[in-house]
Short mmCIF file of C-alpha atoms in Angstrom, two decimals:
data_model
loop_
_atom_site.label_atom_id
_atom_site.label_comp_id
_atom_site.label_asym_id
_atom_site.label_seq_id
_atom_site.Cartn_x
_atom_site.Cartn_y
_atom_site.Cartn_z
CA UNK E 689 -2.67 -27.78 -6.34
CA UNK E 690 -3.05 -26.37 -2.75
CA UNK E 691 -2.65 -22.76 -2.16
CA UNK E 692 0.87 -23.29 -0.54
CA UNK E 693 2.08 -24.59 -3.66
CA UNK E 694 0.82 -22.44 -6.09
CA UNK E 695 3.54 -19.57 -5.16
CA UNK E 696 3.36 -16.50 -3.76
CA UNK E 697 3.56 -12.93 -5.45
CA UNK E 698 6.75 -11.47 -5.28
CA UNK E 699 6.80 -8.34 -3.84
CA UNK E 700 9.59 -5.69 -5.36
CA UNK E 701 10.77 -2.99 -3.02
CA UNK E 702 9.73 0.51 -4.45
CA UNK E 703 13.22 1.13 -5.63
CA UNK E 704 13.74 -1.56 -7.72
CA UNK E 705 10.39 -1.18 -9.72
CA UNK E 706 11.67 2.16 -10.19
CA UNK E 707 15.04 0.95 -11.22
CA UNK E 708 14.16 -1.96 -13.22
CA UNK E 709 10.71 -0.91 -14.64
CA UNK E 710 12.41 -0.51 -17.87
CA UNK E 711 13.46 -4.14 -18.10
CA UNK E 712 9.53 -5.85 -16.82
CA UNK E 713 8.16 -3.30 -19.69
CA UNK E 714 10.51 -4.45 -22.41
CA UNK E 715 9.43 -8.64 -21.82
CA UNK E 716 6.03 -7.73 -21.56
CA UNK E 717 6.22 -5.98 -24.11
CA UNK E 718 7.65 -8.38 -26.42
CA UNK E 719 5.82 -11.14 -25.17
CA UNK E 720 2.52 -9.43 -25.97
CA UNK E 721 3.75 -8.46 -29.64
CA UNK E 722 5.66 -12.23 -30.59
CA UNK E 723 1.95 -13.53 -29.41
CA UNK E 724 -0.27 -11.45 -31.65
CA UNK E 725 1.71 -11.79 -34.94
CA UNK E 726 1.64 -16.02 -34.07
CA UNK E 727 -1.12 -18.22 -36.44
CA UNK E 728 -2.82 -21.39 -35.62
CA UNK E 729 -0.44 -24.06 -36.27
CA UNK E 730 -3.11 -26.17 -38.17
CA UNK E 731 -6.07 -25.48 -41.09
CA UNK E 732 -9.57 -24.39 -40.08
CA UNK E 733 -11.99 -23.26 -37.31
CA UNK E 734 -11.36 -25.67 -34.39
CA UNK E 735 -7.77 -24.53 -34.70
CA UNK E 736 -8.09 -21.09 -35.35
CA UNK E 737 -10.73 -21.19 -32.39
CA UNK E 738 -8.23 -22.54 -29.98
CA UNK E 739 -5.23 -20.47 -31.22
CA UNK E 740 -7.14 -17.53 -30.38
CA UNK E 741 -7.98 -18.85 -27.44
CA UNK E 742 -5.06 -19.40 -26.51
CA UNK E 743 -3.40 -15.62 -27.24
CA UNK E 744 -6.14 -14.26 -25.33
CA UNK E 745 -4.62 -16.15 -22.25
CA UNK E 746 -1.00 -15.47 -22.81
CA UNK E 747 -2.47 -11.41 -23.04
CA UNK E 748 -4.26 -11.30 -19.96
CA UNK E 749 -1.29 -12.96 -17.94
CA UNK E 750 0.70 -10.09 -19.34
CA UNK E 751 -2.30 -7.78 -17.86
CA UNK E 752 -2.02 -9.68 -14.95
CA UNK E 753 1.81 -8.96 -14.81
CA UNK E 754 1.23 -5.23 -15.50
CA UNK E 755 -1.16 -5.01 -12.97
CA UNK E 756 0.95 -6.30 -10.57
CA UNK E 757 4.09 -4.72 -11.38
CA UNK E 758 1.91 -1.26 -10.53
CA UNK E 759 1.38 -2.29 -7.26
CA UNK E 760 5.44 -3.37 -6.39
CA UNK E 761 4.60 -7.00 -7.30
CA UNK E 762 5.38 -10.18 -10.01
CA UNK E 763 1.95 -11.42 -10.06
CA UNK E 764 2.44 -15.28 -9.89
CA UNK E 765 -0.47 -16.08 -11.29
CA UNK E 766 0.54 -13.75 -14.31
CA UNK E 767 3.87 -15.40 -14.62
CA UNK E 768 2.08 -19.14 -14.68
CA UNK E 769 -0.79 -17.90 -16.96
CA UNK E 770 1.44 -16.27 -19.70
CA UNK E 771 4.40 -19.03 -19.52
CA UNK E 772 1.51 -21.54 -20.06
CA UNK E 773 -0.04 -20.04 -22.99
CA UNK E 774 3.36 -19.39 -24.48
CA UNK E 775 4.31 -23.04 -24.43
CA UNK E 776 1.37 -24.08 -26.18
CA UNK E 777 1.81 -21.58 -28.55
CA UNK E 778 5.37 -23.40 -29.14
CA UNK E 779 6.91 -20.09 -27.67
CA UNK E 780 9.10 -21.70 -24.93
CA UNK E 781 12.24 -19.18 -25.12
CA UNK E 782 9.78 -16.46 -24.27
CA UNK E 783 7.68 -18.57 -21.71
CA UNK E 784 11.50 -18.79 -19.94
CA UNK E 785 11.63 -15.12 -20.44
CA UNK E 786 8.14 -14.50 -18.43
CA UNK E 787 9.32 -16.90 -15.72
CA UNK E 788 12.59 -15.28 -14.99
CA UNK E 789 10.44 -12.61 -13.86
CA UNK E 790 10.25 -13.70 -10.47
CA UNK E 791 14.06 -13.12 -10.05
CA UNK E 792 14.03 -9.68 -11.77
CA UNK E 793 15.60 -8.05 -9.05
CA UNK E 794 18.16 -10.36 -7.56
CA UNK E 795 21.65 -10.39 -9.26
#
């Protein structure tokens, strides 16, 4: 994937994060609490190895999404981490969630 098609940050005018911070905190919030009470979806330590794995990920694209949302941005690399990590956790209705953050403030 070249850089110009791996997306750019969105940047959120002042305002809006002000006005919508509410909303980012409540997915991310979610997200990162629907993720830690998930368990591997098969027996034993390969699986339990991955799972964890794989939570880790879908927590530090919500860190990632934090982080940017302090500075007036969606962090796109965030968004792609935690939607990622969600799927393969079989948490696609959330994944959707985390990607409809790059249209938080339109509409």
């Amino acid at each position: 994937m070249t850089q110009d098609q791996a997306g750019q940050d969105k940047l959120i005018a002042p305002d809006d994060r002000v006005r919508l911070d509410q909303v980012f905190m409540q997915v991310v919030l979610d997200v990162q609490a629907q993720v830690q009470q998930t368990q591997p979806g098969q027996p034993g330590n390969l699986a339990a190895m991955f799972h964890k794995e794989t939570v880790t990920d879908a927590l530090q694209g919500c860190a990632m999404l934090i982080a940017g949302w302090n500075e007036n941005r969606v962090d796109e690399a965030g968004v792609n981490r935690a939607a990622k990590s969600l799927r393969s956790l079989e948490l696609g209705e959330l994944a959707d969630r985390v990607e409809r953050l790059r249209g938080i403030d339109e509409g």
